[in-house]
PDB file of N, CA and C in Angstrom:
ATOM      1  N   UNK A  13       0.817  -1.201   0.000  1.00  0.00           N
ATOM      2  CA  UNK A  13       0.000   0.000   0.000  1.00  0.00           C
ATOM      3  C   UNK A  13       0.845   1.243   0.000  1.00  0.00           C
ATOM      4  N   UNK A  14       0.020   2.146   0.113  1.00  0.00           N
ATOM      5  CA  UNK A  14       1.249   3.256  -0.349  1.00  0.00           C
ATOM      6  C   UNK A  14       1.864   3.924   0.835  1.00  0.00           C
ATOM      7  N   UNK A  15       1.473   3.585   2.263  1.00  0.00           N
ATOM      8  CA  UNK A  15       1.672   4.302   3.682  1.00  0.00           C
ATOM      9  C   UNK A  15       3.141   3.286   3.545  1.00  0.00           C
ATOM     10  N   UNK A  16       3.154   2.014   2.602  1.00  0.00           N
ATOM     11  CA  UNK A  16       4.146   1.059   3.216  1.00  0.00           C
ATOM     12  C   UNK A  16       5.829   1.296   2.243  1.00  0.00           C
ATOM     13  N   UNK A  17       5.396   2.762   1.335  1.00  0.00           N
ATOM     14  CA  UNK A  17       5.817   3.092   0.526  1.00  0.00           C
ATOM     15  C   UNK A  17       6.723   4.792   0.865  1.00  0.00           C
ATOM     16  N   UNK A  18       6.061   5.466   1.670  1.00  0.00           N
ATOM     17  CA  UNK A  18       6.092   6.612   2.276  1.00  0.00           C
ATOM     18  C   UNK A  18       7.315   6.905   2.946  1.00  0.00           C
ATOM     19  N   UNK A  19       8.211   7.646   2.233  1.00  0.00           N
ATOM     20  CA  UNK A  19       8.991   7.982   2.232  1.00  0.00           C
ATOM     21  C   UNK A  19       9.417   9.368   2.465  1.00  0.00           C
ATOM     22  N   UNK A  20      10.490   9.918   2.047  1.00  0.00           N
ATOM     23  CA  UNK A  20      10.687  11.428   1.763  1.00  0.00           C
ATOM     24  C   UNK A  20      10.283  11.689   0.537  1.00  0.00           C
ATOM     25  N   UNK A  21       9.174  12.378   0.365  1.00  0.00           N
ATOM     26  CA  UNK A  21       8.140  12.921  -0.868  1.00  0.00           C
ATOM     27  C   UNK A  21       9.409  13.606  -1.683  1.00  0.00           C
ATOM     28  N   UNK A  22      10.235  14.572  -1.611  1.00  0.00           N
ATOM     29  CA  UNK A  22      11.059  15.198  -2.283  1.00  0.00           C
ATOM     30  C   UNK A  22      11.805  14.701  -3.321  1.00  0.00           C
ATOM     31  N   UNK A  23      12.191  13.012  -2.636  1.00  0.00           N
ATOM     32  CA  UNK A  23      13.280  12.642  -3.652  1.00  0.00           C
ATOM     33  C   UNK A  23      12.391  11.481  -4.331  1.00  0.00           C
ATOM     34  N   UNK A  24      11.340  11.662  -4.129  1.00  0.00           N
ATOM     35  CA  UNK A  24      10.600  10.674  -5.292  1.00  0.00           C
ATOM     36  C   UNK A  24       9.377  11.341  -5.999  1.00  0.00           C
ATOM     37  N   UNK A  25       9.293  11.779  -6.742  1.00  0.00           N
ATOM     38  CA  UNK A  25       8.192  12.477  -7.737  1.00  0.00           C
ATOM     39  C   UNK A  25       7.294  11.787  -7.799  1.00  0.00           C
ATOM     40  N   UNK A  26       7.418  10.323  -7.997  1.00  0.00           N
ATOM     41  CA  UNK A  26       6.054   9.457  -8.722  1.00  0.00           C
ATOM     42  C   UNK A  26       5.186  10.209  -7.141  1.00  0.00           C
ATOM     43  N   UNK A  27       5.508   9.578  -5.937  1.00  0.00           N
ATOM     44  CA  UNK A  27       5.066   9.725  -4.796  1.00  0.00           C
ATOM     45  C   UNK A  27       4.252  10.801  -4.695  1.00  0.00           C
ATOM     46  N   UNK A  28       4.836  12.058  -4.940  1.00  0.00           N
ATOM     47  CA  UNK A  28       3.941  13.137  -5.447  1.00  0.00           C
ATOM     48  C   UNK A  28       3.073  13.704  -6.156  1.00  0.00           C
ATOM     49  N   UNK A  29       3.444  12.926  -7.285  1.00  0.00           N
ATOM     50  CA  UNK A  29       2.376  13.083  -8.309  1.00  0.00           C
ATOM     51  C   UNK A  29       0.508  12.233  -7.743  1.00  0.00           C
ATOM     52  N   UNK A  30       1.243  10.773  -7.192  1.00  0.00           N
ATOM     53  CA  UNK A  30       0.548   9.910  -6.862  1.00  0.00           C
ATOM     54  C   UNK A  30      -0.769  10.751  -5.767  1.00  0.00           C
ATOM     55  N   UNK A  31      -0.076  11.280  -4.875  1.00  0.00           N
ATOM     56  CA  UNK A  31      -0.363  11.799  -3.855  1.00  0.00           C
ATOM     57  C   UNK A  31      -1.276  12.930  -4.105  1.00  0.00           C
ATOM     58  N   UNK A  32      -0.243  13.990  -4.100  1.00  0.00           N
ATOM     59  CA  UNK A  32      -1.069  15.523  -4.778  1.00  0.00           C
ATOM     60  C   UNK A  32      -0.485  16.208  -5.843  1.00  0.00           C
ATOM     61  N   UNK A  33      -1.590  17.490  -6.059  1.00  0.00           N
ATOM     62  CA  UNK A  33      -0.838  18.345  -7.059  1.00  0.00           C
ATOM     63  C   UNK A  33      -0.360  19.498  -6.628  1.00  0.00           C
ATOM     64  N   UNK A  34      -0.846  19.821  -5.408  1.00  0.00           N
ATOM     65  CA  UNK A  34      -0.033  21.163  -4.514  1.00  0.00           C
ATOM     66  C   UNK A  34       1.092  21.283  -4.161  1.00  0.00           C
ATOM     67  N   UNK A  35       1.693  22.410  -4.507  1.00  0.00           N
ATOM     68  CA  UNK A  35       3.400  22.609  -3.586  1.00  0.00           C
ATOM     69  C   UNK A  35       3.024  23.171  -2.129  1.00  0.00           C
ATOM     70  N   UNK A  36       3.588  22.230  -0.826  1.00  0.00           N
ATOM     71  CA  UNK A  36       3.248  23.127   0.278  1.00  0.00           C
ATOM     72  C   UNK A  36       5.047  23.175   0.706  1.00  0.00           C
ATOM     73  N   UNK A  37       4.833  24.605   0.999  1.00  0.00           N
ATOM     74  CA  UNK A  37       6.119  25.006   1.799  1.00  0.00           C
ATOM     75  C   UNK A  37       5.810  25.286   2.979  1.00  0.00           C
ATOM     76  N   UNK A  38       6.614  24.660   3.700  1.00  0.00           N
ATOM     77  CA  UNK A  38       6.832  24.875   5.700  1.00  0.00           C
ATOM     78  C   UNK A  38       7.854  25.974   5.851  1.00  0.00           C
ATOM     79  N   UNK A  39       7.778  27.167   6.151  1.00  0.00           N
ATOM     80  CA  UNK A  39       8.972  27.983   6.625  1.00  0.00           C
ATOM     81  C   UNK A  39       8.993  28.338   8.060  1.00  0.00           C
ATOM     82  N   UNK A  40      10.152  27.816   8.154  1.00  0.00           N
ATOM     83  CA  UNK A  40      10.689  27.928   9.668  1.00  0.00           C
ATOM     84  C   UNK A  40      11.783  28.688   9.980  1.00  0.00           C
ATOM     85  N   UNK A  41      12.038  28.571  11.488  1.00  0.00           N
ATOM     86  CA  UNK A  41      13.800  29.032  11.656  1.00  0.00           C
ATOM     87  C   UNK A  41      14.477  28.014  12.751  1.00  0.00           C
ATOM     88  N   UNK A  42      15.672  27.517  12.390  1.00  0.00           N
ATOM     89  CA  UNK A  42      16.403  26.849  13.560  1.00  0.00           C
ATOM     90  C   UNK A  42      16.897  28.730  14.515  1.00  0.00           C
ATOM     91  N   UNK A  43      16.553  29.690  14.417  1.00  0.00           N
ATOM     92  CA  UNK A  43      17.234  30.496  15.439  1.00  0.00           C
ATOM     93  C   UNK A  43      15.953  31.269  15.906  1.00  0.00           C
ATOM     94  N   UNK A  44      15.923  30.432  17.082  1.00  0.00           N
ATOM     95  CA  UNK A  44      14.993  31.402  17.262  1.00  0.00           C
ATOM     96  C   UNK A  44      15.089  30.996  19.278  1.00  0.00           C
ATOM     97  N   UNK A  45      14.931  31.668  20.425  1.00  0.00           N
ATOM     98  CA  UNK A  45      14.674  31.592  21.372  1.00  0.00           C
ATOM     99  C   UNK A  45      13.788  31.272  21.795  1.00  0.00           C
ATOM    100  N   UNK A  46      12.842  31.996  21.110  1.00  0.00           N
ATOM    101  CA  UNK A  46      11.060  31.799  22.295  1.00  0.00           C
ATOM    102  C   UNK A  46      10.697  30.697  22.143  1.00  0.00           C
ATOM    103  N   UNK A  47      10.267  30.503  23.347  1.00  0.00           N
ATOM    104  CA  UNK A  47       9.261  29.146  23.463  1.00  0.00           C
ATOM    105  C   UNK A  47       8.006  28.893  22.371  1.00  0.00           C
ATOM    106  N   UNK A  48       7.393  29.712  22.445  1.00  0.00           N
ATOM    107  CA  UNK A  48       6.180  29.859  21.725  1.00  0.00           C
ATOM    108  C   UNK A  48       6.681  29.043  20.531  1.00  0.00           C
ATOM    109  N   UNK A  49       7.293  30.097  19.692  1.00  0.00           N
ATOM    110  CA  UNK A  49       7.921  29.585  18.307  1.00  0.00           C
ATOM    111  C   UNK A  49       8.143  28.413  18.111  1.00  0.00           C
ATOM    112  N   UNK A  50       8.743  28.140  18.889  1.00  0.00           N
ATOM    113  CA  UNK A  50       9.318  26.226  18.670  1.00  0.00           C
ATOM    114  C   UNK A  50       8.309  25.406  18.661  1.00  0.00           C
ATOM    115  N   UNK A  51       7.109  25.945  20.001  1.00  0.00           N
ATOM    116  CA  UNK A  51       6.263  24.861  20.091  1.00  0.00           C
ATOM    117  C   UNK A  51       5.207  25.011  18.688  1.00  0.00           C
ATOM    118  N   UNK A  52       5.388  26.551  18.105  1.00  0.00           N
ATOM    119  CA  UNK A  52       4.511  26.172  17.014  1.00  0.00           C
ATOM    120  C   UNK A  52       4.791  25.675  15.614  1.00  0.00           C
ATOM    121  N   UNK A  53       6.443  25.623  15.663  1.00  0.00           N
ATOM    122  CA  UNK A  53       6.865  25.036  14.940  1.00  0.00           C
ATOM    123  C   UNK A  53       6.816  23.444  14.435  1.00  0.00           C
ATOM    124  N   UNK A  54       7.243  23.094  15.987  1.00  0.00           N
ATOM    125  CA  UNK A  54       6.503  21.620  16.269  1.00  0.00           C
ATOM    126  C   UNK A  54       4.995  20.917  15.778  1.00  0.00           C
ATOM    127  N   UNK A  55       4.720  22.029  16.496  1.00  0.00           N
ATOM    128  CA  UNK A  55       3.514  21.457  16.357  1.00  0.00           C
ATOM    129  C   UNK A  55       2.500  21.690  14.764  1.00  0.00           C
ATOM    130  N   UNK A  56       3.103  22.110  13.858  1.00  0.00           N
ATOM    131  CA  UNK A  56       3.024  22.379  12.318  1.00  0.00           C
ATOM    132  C   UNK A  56       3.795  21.262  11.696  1.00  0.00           C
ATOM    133  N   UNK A  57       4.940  20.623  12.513  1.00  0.00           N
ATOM    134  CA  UNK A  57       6.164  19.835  11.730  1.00  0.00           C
ATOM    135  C   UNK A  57       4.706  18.252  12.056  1.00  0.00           C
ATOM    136  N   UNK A  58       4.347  18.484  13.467  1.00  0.00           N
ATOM    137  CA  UNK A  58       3.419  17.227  13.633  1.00  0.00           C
ATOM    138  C   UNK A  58       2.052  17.345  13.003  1.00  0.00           C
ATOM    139  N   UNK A  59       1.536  18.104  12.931  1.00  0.00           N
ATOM    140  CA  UNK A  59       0.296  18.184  12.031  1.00  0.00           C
ATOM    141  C   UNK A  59       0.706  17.440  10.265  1.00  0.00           C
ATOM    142  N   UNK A  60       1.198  18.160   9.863  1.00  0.00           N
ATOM    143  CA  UNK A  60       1.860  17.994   8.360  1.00  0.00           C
ATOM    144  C   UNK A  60       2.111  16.498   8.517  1.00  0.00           C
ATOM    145  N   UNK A  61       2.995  15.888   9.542  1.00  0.00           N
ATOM    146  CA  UNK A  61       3.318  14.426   9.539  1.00  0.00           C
ATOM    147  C   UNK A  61       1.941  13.442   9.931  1.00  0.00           C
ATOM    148  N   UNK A  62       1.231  14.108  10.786  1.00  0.00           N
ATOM    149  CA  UNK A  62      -0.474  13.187  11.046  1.00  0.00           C
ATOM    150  C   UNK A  62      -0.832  13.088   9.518  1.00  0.00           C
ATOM    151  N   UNK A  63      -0.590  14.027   9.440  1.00  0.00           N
ATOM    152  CA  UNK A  63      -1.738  14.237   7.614  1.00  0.00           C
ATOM    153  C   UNK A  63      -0.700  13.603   6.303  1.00  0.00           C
ATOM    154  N   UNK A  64       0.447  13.189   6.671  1.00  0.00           N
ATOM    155  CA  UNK A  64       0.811  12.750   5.984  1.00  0.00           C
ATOM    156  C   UNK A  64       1.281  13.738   4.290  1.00  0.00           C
ATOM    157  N   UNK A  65       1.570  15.194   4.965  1.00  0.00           N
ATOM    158  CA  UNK A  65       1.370  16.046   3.897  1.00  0.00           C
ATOM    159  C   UNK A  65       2.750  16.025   3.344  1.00  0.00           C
ATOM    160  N   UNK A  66       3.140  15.991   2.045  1.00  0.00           N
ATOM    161  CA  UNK A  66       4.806  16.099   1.431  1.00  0.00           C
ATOM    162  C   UNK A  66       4.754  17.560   1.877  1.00  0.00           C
ATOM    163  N   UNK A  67       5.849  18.166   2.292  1.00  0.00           N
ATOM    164  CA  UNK A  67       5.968  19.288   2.127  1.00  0.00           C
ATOM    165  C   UNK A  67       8.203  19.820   2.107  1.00  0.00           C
ATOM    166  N   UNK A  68       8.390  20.854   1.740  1.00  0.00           N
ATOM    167  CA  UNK A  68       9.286  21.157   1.297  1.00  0.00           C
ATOM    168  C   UNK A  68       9.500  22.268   2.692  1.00  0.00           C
ATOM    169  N   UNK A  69      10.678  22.554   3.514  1.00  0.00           N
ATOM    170  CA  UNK A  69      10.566  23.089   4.712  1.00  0.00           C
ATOM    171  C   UNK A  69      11.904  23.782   4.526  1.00  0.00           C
ATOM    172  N   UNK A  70      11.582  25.343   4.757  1.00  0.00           N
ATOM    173  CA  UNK A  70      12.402  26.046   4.181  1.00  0.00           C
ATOM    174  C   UNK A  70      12.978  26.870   5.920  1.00  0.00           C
ATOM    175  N   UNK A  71      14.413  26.644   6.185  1.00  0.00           N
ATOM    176  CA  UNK A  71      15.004  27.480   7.516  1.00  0.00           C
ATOM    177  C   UNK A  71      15.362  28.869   6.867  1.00  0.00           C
ATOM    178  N   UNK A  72      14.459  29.752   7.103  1.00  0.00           N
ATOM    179  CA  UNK A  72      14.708  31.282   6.824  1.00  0.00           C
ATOM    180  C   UNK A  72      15.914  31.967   7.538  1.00  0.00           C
ATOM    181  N   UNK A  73      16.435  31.054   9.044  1.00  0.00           N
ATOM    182  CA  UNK A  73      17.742  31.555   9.069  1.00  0.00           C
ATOM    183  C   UNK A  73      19.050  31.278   8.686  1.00  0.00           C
ATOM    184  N   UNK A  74      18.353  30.492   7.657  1.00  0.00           N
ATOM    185  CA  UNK A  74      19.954  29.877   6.589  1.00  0.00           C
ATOM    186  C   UNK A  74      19.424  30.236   5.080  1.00  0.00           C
ATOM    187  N   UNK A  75      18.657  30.840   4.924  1.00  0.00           N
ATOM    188  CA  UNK A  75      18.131  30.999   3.589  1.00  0.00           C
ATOM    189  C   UNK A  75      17.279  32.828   3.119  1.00  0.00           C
ATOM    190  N   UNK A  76      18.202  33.607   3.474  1.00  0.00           N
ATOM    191  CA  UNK A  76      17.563  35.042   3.095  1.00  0.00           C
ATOM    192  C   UNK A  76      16.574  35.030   2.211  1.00  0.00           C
ATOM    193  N   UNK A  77      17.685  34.394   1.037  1.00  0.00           N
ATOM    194  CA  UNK A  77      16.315  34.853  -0.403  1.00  0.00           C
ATOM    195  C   UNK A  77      15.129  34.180   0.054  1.00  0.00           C
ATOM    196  N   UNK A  78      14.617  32.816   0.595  1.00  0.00           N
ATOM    197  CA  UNK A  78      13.714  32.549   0.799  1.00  0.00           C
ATOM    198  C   UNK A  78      13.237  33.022   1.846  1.00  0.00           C
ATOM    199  N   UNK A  79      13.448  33.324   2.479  1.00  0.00           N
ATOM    200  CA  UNK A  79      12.607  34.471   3.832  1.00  0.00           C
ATOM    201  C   UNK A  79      12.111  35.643   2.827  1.00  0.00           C
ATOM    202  N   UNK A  80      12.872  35.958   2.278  1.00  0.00           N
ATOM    203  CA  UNK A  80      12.407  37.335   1.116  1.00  0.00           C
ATOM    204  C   UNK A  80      11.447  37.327   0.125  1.00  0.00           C
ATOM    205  N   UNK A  81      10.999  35.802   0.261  1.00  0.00           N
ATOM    206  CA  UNK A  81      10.501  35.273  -1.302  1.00  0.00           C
ATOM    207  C   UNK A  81       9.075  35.125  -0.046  1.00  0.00           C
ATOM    208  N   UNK A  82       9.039  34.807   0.841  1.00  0.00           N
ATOM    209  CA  UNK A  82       8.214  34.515   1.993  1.00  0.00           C
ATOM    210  C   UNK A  82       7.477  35.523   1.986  1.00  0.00           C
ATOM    211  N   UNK A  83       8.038  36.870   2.689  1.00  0.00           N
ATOM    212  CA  UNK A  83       7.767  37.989   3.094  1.00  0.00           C
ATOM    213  C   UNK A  83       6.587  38.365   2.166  1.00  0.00           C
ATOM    214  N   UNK A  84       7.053  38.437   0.500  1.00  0.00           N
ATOM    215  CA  UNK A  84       6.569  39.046  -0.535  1.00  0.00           C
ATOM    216  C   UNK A  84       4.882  38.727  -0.779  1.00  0.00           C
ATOM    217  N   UNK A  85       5.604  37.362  -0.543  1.00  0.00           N
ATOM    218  CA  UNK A  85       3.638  36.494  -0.465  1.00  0.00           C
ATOM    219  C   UNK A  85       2.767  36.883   0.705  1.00  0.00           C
ATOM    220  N   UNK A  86       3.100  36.773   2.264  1.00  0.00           N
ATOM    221  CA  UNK A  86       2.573  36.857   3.174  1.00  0.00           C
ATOM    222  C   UNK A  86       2.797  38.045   4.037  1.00  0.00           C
ATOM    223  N   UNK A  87       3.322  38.947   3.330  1.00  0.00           N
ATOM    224  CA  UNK A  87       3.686  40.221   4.037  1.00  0.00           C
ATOM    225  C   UNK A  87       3.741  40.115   5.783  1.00  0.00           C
ATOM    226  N   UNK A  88       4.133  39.072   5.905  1.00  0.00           N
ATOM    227  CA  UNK A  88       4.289  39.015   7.519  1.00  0.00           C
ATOM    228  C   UNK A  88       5.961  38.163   7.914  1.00  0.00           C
ATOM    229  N   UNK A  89       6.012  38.625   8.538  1.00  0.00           N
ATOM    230  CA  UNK A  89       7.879  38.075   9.106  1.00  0.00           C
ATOM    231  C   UNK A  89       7.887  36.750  10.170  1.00  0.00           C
ATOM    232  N   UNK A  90       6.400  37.074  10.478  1.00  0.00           N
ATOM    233  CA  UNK A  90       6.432  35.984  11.556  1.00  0.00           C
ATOM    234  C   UNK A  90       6.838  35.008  11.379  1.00  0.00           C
ATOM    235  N   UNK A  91       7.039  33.858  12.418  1.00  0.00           N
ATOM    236  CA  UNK A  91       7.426  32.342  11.479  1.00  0.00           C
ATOM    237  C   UNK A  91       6.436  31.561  12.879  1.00  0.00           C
ATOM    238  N   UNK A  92       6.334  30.335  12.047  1.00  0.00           N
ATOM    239  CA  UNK A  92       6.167  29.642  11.022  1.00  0.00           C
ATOM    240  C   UNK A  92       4.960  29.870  10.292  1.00  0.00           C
ATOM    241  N   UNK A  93       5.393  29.453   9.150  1.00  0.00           N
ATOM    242  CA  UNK A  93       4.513  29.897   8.193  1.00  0.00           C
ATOM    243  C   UNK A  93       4.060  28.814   7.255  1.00  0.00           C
ATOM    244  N   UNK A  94       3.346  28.601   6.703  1.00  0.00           N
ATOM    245  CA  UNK A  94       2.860  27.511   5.759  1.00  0.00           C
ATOM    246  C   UNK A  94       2.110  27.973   4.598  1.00  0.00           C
ATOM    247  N   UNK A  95       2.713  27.815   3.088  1.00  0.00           N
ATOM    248  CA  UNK A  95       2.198  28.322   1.904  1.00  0.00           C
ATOM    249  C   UNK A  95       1.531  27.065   1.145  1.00  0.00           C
ATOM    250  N   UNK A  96       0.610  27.294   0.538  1.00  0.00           N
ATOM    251  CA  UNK A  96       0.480  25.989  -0.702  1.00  0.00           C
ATOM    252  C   UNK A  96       0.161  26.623  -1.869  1.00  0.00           C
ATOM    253  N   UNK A  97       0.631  26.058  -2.677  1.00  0.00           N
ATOM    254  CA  UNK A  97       0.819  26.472  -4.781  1.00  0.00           C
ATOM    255  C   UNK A  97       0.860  28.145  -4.206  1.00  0.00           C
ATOM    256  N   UNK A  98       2.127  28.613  -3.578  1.00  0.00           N
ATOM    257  CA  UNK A  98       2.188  30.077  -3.542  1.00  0.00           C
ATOM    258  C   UNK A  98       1.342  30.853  -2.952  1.00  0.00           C
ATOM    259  N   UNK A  99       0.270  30.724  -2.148  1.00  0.00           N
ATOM    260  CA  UNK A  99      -0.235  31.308  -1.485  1.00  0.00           C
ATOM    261  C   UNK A  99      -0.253  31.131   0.353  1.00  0.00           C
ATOM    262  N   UNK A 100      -0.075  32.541   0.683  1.00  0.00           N
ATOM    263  CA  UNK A 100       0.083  32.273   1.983  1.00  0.00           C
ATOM    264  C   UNK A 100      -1.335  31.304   3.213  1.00  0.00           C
ATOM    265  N   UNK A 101      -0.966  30.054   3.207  1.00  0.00           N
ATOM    266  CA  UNK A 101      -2.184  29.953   4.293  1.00  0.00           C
ATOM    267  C   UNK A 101      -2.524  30.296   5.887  1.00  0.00           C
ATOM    268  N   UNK A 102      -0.858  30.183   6.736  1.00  0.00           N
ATOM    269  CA  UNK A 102      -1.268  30.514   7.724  1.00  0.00           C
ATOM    270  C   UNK A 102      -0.115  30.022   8.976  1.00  0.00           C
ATOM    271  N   UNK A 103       0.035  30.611   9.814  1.00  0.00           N
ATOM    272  CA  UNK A 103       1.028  29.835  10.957  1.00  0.00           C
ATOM    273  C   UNK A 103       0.104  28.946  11.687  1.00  0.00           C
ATOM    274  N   UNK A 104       0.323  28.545  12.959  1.00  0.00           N
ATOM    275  CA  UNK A 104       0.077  27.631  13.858  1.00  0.00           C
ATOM    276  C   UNK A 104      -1.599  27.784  13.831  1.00  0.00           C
ATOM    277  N   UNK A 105      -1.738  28.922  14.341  1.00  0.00           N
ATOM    278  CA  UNK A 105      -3.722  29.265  14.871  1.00  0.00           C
ATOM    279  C   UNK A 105      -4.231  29.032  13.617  1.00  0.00           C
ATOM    280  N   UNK A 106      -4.112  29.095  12.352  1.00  0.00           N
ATOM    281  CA  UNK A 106      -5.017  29.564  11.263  1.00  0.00           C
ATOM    282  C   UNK A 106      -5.139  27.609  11.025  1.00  0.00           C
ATOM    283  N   UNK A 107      -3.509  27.161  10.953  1.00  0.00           N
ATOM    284  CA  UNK A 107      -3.715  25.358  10.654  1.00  0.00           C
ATOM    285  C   UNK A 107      -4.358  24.603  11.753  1.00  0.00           C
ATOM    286  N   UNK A 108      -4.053  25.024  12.935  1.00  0.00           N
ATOM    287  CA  UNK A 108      -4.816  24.163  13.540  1.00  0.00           C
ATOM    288  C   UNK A 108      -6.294  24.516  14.020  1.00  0.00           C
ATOM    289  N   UNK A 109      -6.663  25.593  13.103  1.00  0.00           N
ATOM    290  CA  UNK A 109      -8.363  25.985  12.872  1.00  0.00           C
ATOM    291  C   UNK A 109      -8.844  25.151  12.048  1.00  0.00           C
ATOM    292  N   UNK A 110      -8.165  25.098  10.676  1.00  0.00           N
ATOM    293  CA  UNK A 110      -8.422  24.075   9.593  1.00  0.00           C
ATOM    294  C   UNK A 110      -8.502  22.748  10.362  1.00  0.00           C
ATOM    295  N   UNK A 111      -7.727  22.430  10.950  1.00  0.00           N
ATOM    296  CA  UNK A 111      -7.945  20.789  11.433  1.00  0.00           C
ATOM    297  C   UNK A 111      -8.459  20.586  12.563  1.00  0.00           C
ATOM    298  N   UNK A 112      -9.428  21.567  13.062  1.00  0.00           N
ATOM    299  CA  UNK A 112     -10.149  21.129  13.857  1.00  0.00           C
ATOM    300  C   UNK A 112     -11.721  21.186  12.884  1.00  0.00           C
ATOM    301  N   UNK A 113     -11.633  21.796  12.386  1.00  0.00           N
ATOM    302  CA  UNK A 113     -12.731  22.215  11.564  1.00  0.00           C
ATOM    303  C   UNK A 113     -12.657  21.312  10.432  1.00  0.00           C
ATOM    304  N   UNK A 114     -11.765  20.153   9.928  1.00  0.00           N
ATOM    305  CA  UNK A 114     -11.781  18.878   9.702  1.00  0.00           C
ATOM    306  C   UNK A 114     -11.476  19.804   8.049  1.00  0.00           C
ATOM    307  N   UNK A 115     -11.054  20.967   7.588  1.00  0.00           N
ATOM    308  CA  UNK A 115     -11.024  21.567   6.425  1.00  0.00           C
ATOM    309  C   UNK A 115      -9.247  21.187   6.041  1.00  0.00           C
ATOM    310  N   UNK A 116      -8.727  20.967   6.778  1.00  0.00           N
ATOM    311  CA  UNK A 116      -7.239  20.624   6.137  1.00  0.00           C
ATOM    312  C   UNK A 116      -6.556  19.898   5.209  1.00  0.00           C
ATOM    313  N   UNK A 117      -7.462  18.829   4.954  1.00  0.00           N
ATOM    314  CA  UNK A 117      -7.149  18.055   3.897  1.00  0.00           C
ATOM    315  C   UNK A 117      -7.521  18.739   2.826  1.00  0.00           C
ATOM    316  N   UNK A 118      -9.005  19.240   2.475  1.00  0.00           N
ATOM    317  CA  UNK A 118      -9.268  20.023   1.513  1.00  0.00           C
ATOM    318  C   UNK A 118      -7.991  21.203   1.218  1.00  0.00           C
ATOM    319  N   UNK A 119      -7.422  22.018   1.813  1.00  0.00           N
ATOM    320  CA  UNK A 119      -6.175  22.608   1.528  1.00  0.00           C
ATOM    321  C   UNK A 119      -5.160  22.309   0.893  1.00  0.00           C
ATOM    322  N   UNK A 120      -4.815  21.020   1.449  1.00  0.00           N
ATOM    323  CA  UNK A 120      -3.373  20.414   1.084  1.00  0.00           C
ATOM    324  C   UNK A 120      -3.718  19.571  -0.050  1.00  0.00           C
ATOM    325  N   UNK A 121      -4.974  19.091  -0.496  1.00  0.00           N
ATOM    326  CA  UNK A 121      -4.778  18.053  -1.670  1.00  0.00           C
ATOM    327  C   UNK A 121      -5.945  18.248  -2.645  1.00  0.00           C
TER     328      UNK A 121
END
């Protein structure tokens, strides 16, 4: 089956194709202090993995242009952040509104 198949989505295309047609990007930061942050980081890195979502996870403090490329879409600096096919959807409160409200899958696929 294909859960027995599930891998790192990135380095296998069929998997993706198979799967979905959306690009979702995770942007994060390994530098960051606050508590908050981490835990909502986490807790976006575990949502995405319940749901089984491929996603591409970008560290904005090793990656300017992509923090810049971030910014442009979501005019917000905050992190974490979560885009799909280029549009900004939302940090921690907005995803885990969607998945309580059982709307998250509809997003991602």
């Amino acid at each position: 089956g294909i859960n027995a198949e599930y891998g790192d989505p990135t380095s296998d295309s069929r998997f993706r194709s198979l799967t979905m047609s959306k690009k979702v990007v995770f942007y994060t930061t390994s530098a960051t202090g606050m508590l908050q942050t981490k835990k909502e980081i986490t807790a976006i890195q575990n949502l995405l993995a319940a749901h089984k979502i491929p996603h591409e996870t970008v560290d904005c403090a090793q990656d300017a242009a992509r923090k810049e490329e971030m910014f442009k879409v979501s005019n917000k600096k905050t992190l974490p952040q979560v885009h799909v096919d280029g549009k900004y959807i939302g940090g921690w409160e907005e995803l885990n509104a969607l998945n309580e409200d059982e709307q998250i899958s509809s997003v991602f696929k």
